[in-house]
Short mmCIF file of C-alpha atoms and ligand atoms in Angstrom, two decimals:
data_model
loop_
_atom_site.label_atom_id
_atom_site.label_comp_id
_atom_site.label_asym_id
_atom_site.label_seq_id
_atom_site.Cartn_x
_atom_site.Cartn_y
_atom_site.Cartn_z
CA MET A 30 -40.78 15.56 -27.54
CA THR A 31 -40.15 19.33 -27.48
CA LYS A 32 -37.73 20.58 -30.07
CA PRO A 33 -34.91 22.98 -29.17
CA GLN A 34 -35.95 26.55 -29.91
CA ILE A 35 -33.45 28.61 -31.90
CA PHE A 36 -33.51 32.38 -32.37
CA ILE A 37 -31.26 34.13 -34.90
CA ASP A 38 -30.72 37.71 -33.69
CA GLY A 39 -29.83 39.58 -36.88
CA GLU A 40 -31.60 37.09 -39.13
CA ALA A 41 -32.02 39.66 -41.93
CA GLY A 42 -28.25 40.17 -42.34
CA THR A 43 -25.76 38.27 -44.51
CA THR A 44 -24.75 35.71 -41.87
CA GLY A 45 -28.27 35.45 -40.42
CA LEU A 46 -29.78 34.66 -43.82
CA GLN A 47 -27.07 32.05 -44.45
CA ILE A 48 -27.81 30.31 -41.18
CA ARG A 49 -31.56 30.36 -41.87
CA SER A 50 -30.90 28.70 -45.26
CA ARG A 51 -28.72 26.08 -43.62
CA LEU A 52 -31.36 25.34 -40.97
CA ALA A 53 -34.40 25.60 -43.27
CA GLY A 54 -36.56 22.51 -43.23
CA ARG A 55 -34.88 20.91 -40.21
CA PRO A 56 -37.55 18.82 -38.50
CA ASP A 57 -35.58 18.64 -35.25
CA LEU A 58 -35.38 22.39 -34.55
CA ASP A 59 -37.98 25.06 -33.89
CA LEU A 60 -36.88 28.41 -35.39
CA LEU A 61 -38.25 31.44 -33.55
CA SER A 62 -38.66 34.58 -35.64
CA ILE A 63 -38.88 38.19 -34.58
CA ASP A 64 -41.51 40.60 -35.92
CA PRO A 65 -39.51 42.31 -38.72
CA ALA A 66 -40.85 45.70 -37.61
CA ARG A 67 -39.30 45.14 -34.17
CA ARG A 68 -36.05 43.39 -35.14
CA LYS A 69 -33.89 46.06 -33.49
CA ASP A 70 -36.20 46.63 -30.52
CA PRO A 71 -34.38 45.50 -27.34
CA VAL A 72 -37.67 44.51 -25.68
CA ALA A 73 -38.72 42.22 -28.54
CA ARG A 74 -35.20 40.81 -28.85
CA SER A 75 -34.93 40.24 -25.12
CA GLU A 76 -38.16 38.19 -25.07
CA LEU A 77 -36.80 35.84 -27.72
CA LEU A 78 -33.21 35.77 -26.39
CA ASN A 79 -34.55 34.62 -23.02
CA ALA A 80 -37.10 32.18 -24.46
CA ALA A 81 -34.84 30.35 -26.92
CA ASP A 82 -32.64 27.43 -25.95
CA VAL A 83 -29.89 28.82 -28.18
CA SER A 84 -29.72 32.24 -29.82
CA ILE A 85 -27.28 32.76 -32.67
CA LEU A 86 -25.99 36.35 -32.74
CA CYS A 87 -25.47 37.55 -36.32
CA LEU A 88 -24.87 41.13 -35.36
CA HIS A 89 -22.14 43.71 -35.34
CA ASP A 90 -20.09 43.77 -32.17
CA ASP A 91 -22.02 46.42 -30.22
CA ALA A 92 -25.37 44.76 -30.86
CA ALA A 93 -23.87 41.36 -29.97
CA ARG A 94 -22.66 42.76 -26.63
CA GLU A 95 -26.13 44.22 -26.07
CA ALA A 96 -27.71 40.82 -26.84
CA ALA A 97 -25.46 39.19 -24.23
CA ARG A 98 -26.58 41.82 -21.66
CA LEU A 99 -30.23 41.28 -22.56
CA THR A 100 -29.96 37.50 -22.03
CA THR A 101 -30.59 37.12 -18.32
CA ASN A 102 -32.16 33.64 -18.27
CA PRO A 103 -29.34 31.32 -17.07
CA ALA A 104 -30.75 28.50 -19.21
CA ALA A 105 -30.58 30.55 -22.41
CA ARG A 106 -27.42 29.84 -24.41
CA LEU A 107 -25.66 32.08 -26.94
CA LEU A 108 -23.61 31.37 -30.05
CA ASP A 109 -21.99 34.59 -31.28
CA ALA A 110 -20.80 35.02 -34.90
CA SER A 111 -19.29 38.45 -34.19
CA THR A 112 -15.87 39.51 -32.95
CA ALA A 113 -17.24 40.75 -29.61
CA HIS A 114 -16.46 37.75 -27.40
CA ARG A 115 -13.77 35.76 -29.24
CA VAL A 116 -10.99 36.34 -26.75
CA ASN A 117 -13.26 36.71 -23.74
CA PRO A 118 -12.21 33.93 -21.32
CA ALA A 119 -15.82 33.42 -20.22
CA TRP A 120 -16.73 32.32 -23.74
CA VAL A 121 -15.70 29.03 -25.37
CA PHE A 122 -13.97 29.42 -28.74
CA GLY A 123 -16.06 27.84 -31.49
CA PHE A 124 -13.40 26.06 -33.52
CA PRO A 125 -14.20 22.41 -32.73
CA GLU A 126 -11.08 21.15 -34.51
CA LEU A 127 -8.74 23.20 -32.25
CA ASP A 128 -7.89 20.17 -30.12
CA ALA A 129 -9.43 16.93 -28.94
CA ASP A 130 -11.19 18.58 -25.98
CA GLN A 131 -12.75 21.49 -27.86
CA PRO A 132 -15.93 19.68 -29.01
CA GLY A 133 -16.65 18.76 -25.37
CA ARG A 134 -16.06 22.35 -24.24
CA ILE A 135 -18.47 23.62 -26.89
CA ARG A 136 -21.04 20.94 -26.02
CA SER A 137 -21.24 22.05 -22.39
CA ALA A 138 -20.76 25.81 -22.88
CA ARG A 139 -23.40 28.40 -22.21
CA HIS A 140 -21.57 30.95 -24.35
CA VAL A 141 -19.74 30.08 -27.58
CA ALA A 142 -17.91 32.61 -29.78
CA ASN A 143 -17.30 31.56 -33.38
CA PRO A 144 -13.92 32.36 -34.92
CA GLY A 145 -13.82 34.93 -37.72
CA CYS A 146 -13.59 33.88 -41.34
CA TYR A 147 -9.94 34.87 -41.94
CA SER A 148 -8.95 33.67 -38.49
CA THR A 149 -10.49 30.24 -39.12
CA GLY A 150 -8.06 29.91 -42.04
CA ALA A 151 -5.07 31.26 -40.14
CA ILE A 152 -5.70 29.39 -36.87
CA SER A 153 -6.34 26.11 -38.67
CA LEU A 154 -2.83 26.35 -40.19
CA LEU A 155 -0.98 27.82 -37.23
CA ALA A 156 -2.37 25.99 -34.19
CA PRO A 157 -1.16 22.47 -35.06
CA LEU A 158 2.30 23.77 -36.03
CA THR A 159 2.85 25.83 -32.88
CA ALA A 160 1.46 22.99 -30.74
CA ALA A 161 3.89 20.54 -32.40
CA GLY A 162 6.83 22.89 -31.79
CA LEU A 163 7.51 23.27 -35.53
CA LEU A 164 6.70 26.98 -35.47
CA PRO A 165 7.96 28.96 -32.46
CA ALA A 166 5.35 31.22 -30.86
CA ASP A 167 7.53 34.28 -31.48
CA PHE A 168 8.36 33.50 -35.13
CA PRO A 169 7.77 36.47 -37.48
CA VAL A 170 4.66 35.32 -39.31
CA SER A 171 2.81 37.10 -42.11
CA ILE A 172 -0.72 36.19 -43.17
CA GLN A 173 -2.57 37.23 -46.33
CA GLY A 174 -6.32 36.93 -46.81
CA TYR A 175 -8.40 37.10 -50.00
CA SER A 176 -12.15 37.35 -49.45
CA GLY A 177 -15.28 37.71 -51.50
CA TYR A 178 -17.28 40.85 -50.84
CA SER A 179 -19.97 39.16 -48.71
CA GLY A 180 -17.31 39.23 -45.97
CA GLY A 181 -18.10 42.92 -45.66
CA GLY A 182 -21.75 42.22 -44.75
CA ARG A 183 -24.98 43.65 -46.13
CA ALA A 184 -23.62 47.11 -46.94
CA LEU A 185 -20.80 45.77 -49.15
CA VAL A 186 -23.07 43.15 -50.75
CA GLU A 187 -25.55 45.87 -51.70
CA ALA A 188 -22.75 48.12 -52.94
CA HIS A 189 -21.58 45.39 -55.31
CA GLU A 190 -24.96 44.05 -56.35
CA GLN A 191 -26.96 47.27 -56.48
CA GLY A 192 -24.19 49.65 -57.52
CA GLN A 193 -24.10 51.72 -54.33
CA ALA A 194 -21.00 53.62 -53.26
CA HIS A 195 -18.81 51.98 -50.61
CA PRO A 196 -15.14 52.54 -49.76
CA MET A 197 -14.46 48.77 -49.99
CA ARG A 198 -16.19 48.26 -53.35
CA GLY A 199 -13.84 47.33 -56.18
CA ALA A 200 -12.40 44.53 -58.28
CA PHE A 201 -9.58 43.98 -55.77
CA LEU A 202 -8.62 46.11 -52.78
CA GLY A 203 -6.10 45.72 -50.01
CA TYR A 204 -7.30 47.07 -46.66
CA ALA A 205 -6.57 47.12 -42.93
CA LEU A 206 -3.17 48.50 -43.94
CA GLY A 207 -2.74 49.96 -40.47
CA LEU A 208 -1.90 46.29 -39.69
CA ASN A 209 -4.43 46.15 -36.89
CA HIS A 210 -7.27 44.00 -38.27
CA LYS A 211 -9.88 42.79 -35.78
CA HIS A 212 -8.97 39.11 -36.28
CA ILE A 213 -5.42 39.48 -34.94
CA PRO A 214 -6.21 38.91 -31.22
CA GLU A 215 -8.02 35.60 -31.77
CA THR A 216 -5.45 34.50 -34.37
CA MET A 217 -2.66 35.00 -31.83
CA ARG A 218 -4.54 33.48 -28.89
CA TYR A 219 -5.70 30.33 -30.65
CA GLY A 220 -2.97 30.12 -33.29
CA GLY A 221 -0.38 29.99 -30.49
CA LEU A 222 1.55 33.15 -31.46
CA THR A 223 3.13 35.58 -29.02
CA ARG A 224 4.52 37.91 -31.72
CA THR A 225 1.90 39.95 -33.57
CA PRO A 226 1.69 38.69 -37.16
CA ILE A 227 1.53 41.00 -40.17
CA PHE A 228 -1.98 40.37 -41.50
CA THR A 229 -2.96 41.91 -44.83
CA PRO A 230 -6.53 41.18 -45.94
CA ASN A 231 -7.80 41.83 -49.46
CA VAL A 232 -11.36 41.89 -50.78
CA GLY A 233 -12.42 41.36 -54.38
CA GLY A 234 -15.31 41.44 -56.80
CA TRP A 235 -16.59 37.90 -56.23
CA ALA A 236 -19.43 37.27 -53.80
CA GLN A 237 -18.20 34.55 -51.46
CA GLY A 238 -15.31 32.21 -50.81
CA MET A 239 -11.82 32.96 -49.51
CA THR A 240 -8.22 31.87 -49.20
CA VAL A 241 -5.69 32.61 -46.46
CA THR A 242 -1.96 32.15 -47.06
CA ILE A 243 1.08 32.04 -44.77
CA PRO A 244 4.51 32.04 -46.47
CA LEU A 245 7.42 30.63 -44.45
CA HIS A 246 11.18 30.42 -44.94
CA LEU A 247 12.09 26.98 -43.63
CA ARG A 248 15.85 27.28 -43.08
CA GLU A 249 15.20 29.61 -40.16
CA LEU A 250 12.74 27.06 -38.81
CA GLY A 251 14.93 24.02 -39.35
CA THR A 252 12.03 22.01 -40.71
CA THR A 253 10.73 20.59 -44.00
CA PRO A 254 7.52 20.85 -46.02
CA GLU A 255 6.89 17.18 -45.28
CA ALA A 256 7.15 17.73 -41.51
CA LEU A 257 4.71 20.65 -41.65
CA HIS A 258 2.30 18.71 -43.83
CA GLY A 259 2.58 15.67 -41.58
CA ALA A 260 1.76 17.71 -38.47
CA LEU A 261 -1.34 19.14 -40.14
CA GLN A 262 -2.41 15.71 -41.37
CA GLN A 263 -1.98 14.19 -37.95
CA HIS A 264 -3.88 16.99 -36.24
CA TYR A 265 -6.90 16.81 -38.55
CA ALA A 266 -7.02 13.02 -39.06
CA GLY A 267 -10.63 11.86 -39.03
CA GLN A 268 -12.17 15.34 -39.11
CA ARG A 269 -15.33 15.61 -41.13
CA TYR A 270 -14.99 19.21 -42.30
CA VAL A 271 -11.22 19.75 -42.52
CA ARG A 272 -9.09 18.10 -45.21
CA VAL A 273 -5.32 18.36 -45.48
CA VAL A 274 -4.73 18.00 -49.20
CA PRO A 275 -1.84 15.66 -50.12
CA MET A 276 1.02 17.72 -51.56
CA ASN A 277 0.95 15.75 -54.83
CA GLU A 278 -2.68 16.81 -55.27
CA ASN A 279 -2.06 20.54 -54.83
CA PRO A 280 -4.04 22.42 -57.47
CA GLU A 281 -1.90 24.65 -59.69
CA THR A 282 -4.19 27.59 -59.04
CA LEU A 283 -6.20 28.20 -55.89
CA ASP A 284 -9.80 29.25 -56.56
CA PRO A 285 -11.31 30.88 -53.44
CA GLN A 286 -14.83 29.93 -54.52
CA ALA A 287 -14.31 26.16 -54.80
CA LEU A 288 -15.90 25.35 -51.41
CA ASN A 289 -18.86 27.74 -51.59
CA ASP A 290 -22.04 26.61 -49.80
CA THR A 291 -20.17 23.92 -47.88
CA ASN A 292 -18.79 23.85 -44.34
CA ASP A 293 -15.49 22.47 -45.62
CA LEU A 294 -12.00 23.77 -45.00
CA GLU A 295 -9.07 22.64 -47.13
CA LEU A 296 -5.45 23.07 -46.08
CA PHE A 297 -2.48 22.99 -48.42
CA VAL A 298 1.31 23.05 -48.12
CA TYR A 299 2.95 24.38 -51.30
CA PRO A 300 6.73 23.70 -51.22
CA SER A 301 9.40 25.33 -53.37
CA ALA A 302 11.47 22.96 -55.53
CA ASP A 303 14.41 23.18 -53.10
CA SER A 304 12.13 22.66 -50.07
CA GLY A 305 13.54 25.82 -48.53
CA ARG A 306 10.24 27.72 -48.60
CA VAL A 307 6.53 26.94 -48.33
CA VAL A 308 3.26 28.69 -48.67
CA LEU A 309 0.66 27.29 -46.29
CA ALA A 310 -2.85 27.91 -47.59
CA ALA A 311 -6.39 27.52 -46.32
CA ARG A 312 -9.49 27.63 -48.48
CA LEU A 313 -13.03 28.02 -47.15
CA ASP A 314 -16.35 29.70 -47.74
CA ASN A 315 -16.34 32.85 -45.58
CA LEU A 316 -20.09 32.32 -45.16
CA GLY A 317 -19.61 28.57 -44.61
CA LYS A 318 -16.83 27.33 -42.31
CA GLY A 319 -16.07 31.07 -41.86
CA ALA A 320 -19.51 31.90 -40.40
CA GLY A 321 -22.83 30.15 -41.08
CA GLY A 322 -21.62 26.59 -41.57
CA ALA A 323 -19.45 26.85 -38.47
CA ALA A 324 -22.45 28.20 -36.54
CA VAL A 325 -24.59 25.20 -37.55
CA GLN A 326 -21.72 22.82 -36.68
CA ASN A 327 -21.42 24.42 -33.22
CA LEU A 328 -25.19 24.52 -32.73
CA GLU A 329 -25.34 20.79 -33.36
CA LEU A 330 -22.55 20.24 -30.84
CA MET A 331 -24.27 22.45 -28.24
CA LEU A 332 -27.53 20.55 -28.68
CA GLY A 333 -25.93 17.11 -28.92
CA LEU A 334 -27.33 16.61 -32.43
CA GLY A 335 -24.91 14.43 -34.31
CA GLY A 336 -26.89 12.75 -37.01
CA HIS A 337 -27.60 15.40 -39.59
CA SER A 338 -25.21 14.54 -42.33
CA GLY A 339 -24.36 17.59 -44.39
CA ALA A 340 -26.64 19.85 -42.32
CA ALA A 341 -24.05 22.59 -42.27
CA ARG A 342 -24.20 22.83 -46.07
CA ILE A 343 -26.57 24.68 -48.32
CA GLU A 344 -28.24 22.42 -50.85
CA ARG A 345 -27.85 23.89 -54.32
CA SER A 346 -31.18 23.99 -56.14
CA GLU A 347 -29.62 23.99 -59.61
CA SER A 348 -27.85 20.92 -60.96
CA PRO A 349 -24.05 21.13 -60.73
N1 NDP P 401 -20.03 38.22 -43.59
C1 NDP P 401 -19.10 37.36 -43.21
O1 NDP P 401 -18.41 36.73 -44.04
C2 NDP P 401 -18.86 37.10 -41.77
C3 NDP P 401 -19.46 37.84 -40.77
N2 NDP P 401 -19.21 37.57 -39.47
C4 NDP P 401 -19.76 38.38 -38.39
O2 NDP P 401 -21.15 38.18 -38.27
C5 NDP P 401 -21.75 39.38 -37.80
C6 NDP P 401 -22.82 39.78 -38.79
O3 NDP P 401 -22.15 40.08 -40.01
P1 NDP P 401 -22.93 40.19 -41.37
O4 NDP P 401 -24.05 39.24 -41.40
O5 NDP P 401 -21.88 40.13 -42.41
O6 NDP P 401 -23.47 41.69 -41.23
P2 NDP P 401 -24.77 42.35 -41.88
O7 NDP P 401 -24.57 43.81 -41.80
O8 NDP P 401 -25.03 41.73 -43.19
O9 NDP P 401 -25.92 41.92 -40.87
C7 NDP P 401 -26.09 42.44 -39.58
C8 NDP P 401 -27.58 42.49 -39.32
O10 NDP P 401 -27.83 42.96 -38.00
C9 NDP P 401 -28.87 43.94 -38.07
N3 NDP P 401 -28.78 44.81 -36.90
C10 NDP P 401 -28.06 45.95 -36.73
N4 NDP P 401 -28.24 46.44 -35.48
C11 NDP P 401 -29.11 45.59 -34.86
C12 NDP P 401 -29.69 45.59 -33.57
N5 NDP P 401 -29.41 46.52 -32.64
N6 NDP P 401 -30.54 44.58 -33.26
C13 NDP P 401 -30.83 43.61 -34.16
N7 NDP P 401 -30.33 43.58 -35.43
C14 NDP P 401 -29.46 44.56 -35.75
C15 NDP P 401 -28.58 44.65 -39.36
O11 NDP P 401 -29.69 45.41 -39.80
P3 NDP P 401 -29.43 46.70 -40.74
O12 NDP P 401 -28.64 46.20 -41.90
O13 NDP P 401 -30.80 47.16 -41.07
O14 NDP P 401 -28.66 47.67 -39.89
C16 NDP P 401 -28.30 43.46 -40.28
O15 NDP P 401 -29.49 42.86 -40.74
C17 NDP P 401 -20.66 40.46 -37.70
O16 NDP P 401 -20.25 40.56 -36.38
C18 NDP P 401 -19.57 39.89 -38.59
O17 NDP P 401 -18.31 40.34 -38.15
C19 NDP P 401 -18.42 36.51 -39.12
C20 NDP P 401 -17.80 35.76 -40.06
C21 NDP P 401 -17.91 36.04 -41.47
C1 X2W P 402 -14.22 41.60 -46.65
C2 X2W P 402 -14.42 42.04 -45.21
O1 X2W P 402 -14.73 43.16 -44.90
N1 X2W P 402 -14.22 41.13 -44.30
C3 X2W P 402 -14.37 41.37 -42.90
C4 X2W P 402 -14.15 40.07 -42.23
C5 X2W P 402 -15.38 39.28 -42.33
C6 X2W P 402 -16.07 39.33 -41.03
O2 X2W P 402 -17.07 39.95 -40.87
O3 X2W P 402 -15.35 38.71 -40.16
P1 X2W P 402 -15.65 38.27 -38.77
O4 X2W P 402 -15.52 36.88 -38.96
O5 X2W P 402 -14.62 38.80 -37.94
O6 X2W P 402 -16.90 38.71 -38.23
C7 X2W P 402 -13.34 42.29 -42.32
O7 X2W P 402 -12.22 42.34 -42.79
O8 X2W P 402 -13.63 42.92 -41.30
#
């Protein structure tokens, strides 16, 4: 039986390397590789993009758009990790847990656009609450993100690990303070918001792992922490990669690195003692459920491969 052929365009980058690690040793897939000397050559890329069953685009937006233009074979499918196609109606949004029909849409799509790392956290919290009518679409929402430096890609990784200069290098930096971060469009579209949220991302001196928080005043909403938690629990019941943590198990401190190398996403509701306020929180690996793990999860859906337990994880070589 012929195996599906997979090409990772951008395989030398942060996300590309992650996906290679997650797919390494899979007997059911055939990984096509580009000649490293020609990895940015449109002719060499085009040959592989049109030969592969699925190409995973681990590229910056312009190169991802170019890859889509280069892929002219109607049988060749694309799974894009970049921001380029996330709100493009011709592409299916790659968050399988969005609703009950989303896995089927991804399975039959020719073009799938993965969510971003921060937006995976924000959408996973917002979408069930707006869909349940607990959070009005025009409610003034603010979102904070806290990411490890691998979120900034190869240049920021090298800046941290090899001491090179970079404007985003530092122990802890707020950024995107023009309040116009690239994840806002997909967060609104798939989180069910009509009012632009205030999104303030922050990046710190740890390599990978992130949290996303959304504080809410509940009196204005006329709801309770229990109702919000219940809606999240109901939405994600039975999901393999998303866990709504019971409120009595909330950790006292939220370590962004706790889910590194997994494809897991944990959601929390932290209530105030008087139940008048909550902080909703999401925790994930930006390179896992935020990028590479999500890509493997979607690839398996696109190819109808269900039986690879834990395939979206990276096996740690050292003992825990
Ligand atoms: N890092 C993260 O946490 C996440 C990243 N993403 C998205 O994934 C995509 C890749 O990000 P990331 O892996 O971090 O970025 P990197 O910069 O680490 O990797 C991008 C890779 O693409 C290569 N490249 C550049 N231009 C071309 C071209 N024309 N043809 C082929 N290859 C090219 C780069 O080579 P060179 O370095 O030599 O220029 C590099 O190896 C981005 O769109 C990003 O937004 C999504 C979710 C999370
Ligand atoms: C720390 C850092 O720079 N993070 C990136 C987001 C990570 C990423 O590349 O996100 P996508 O999922 O949208 O591709 C940023 O804020 O632009």
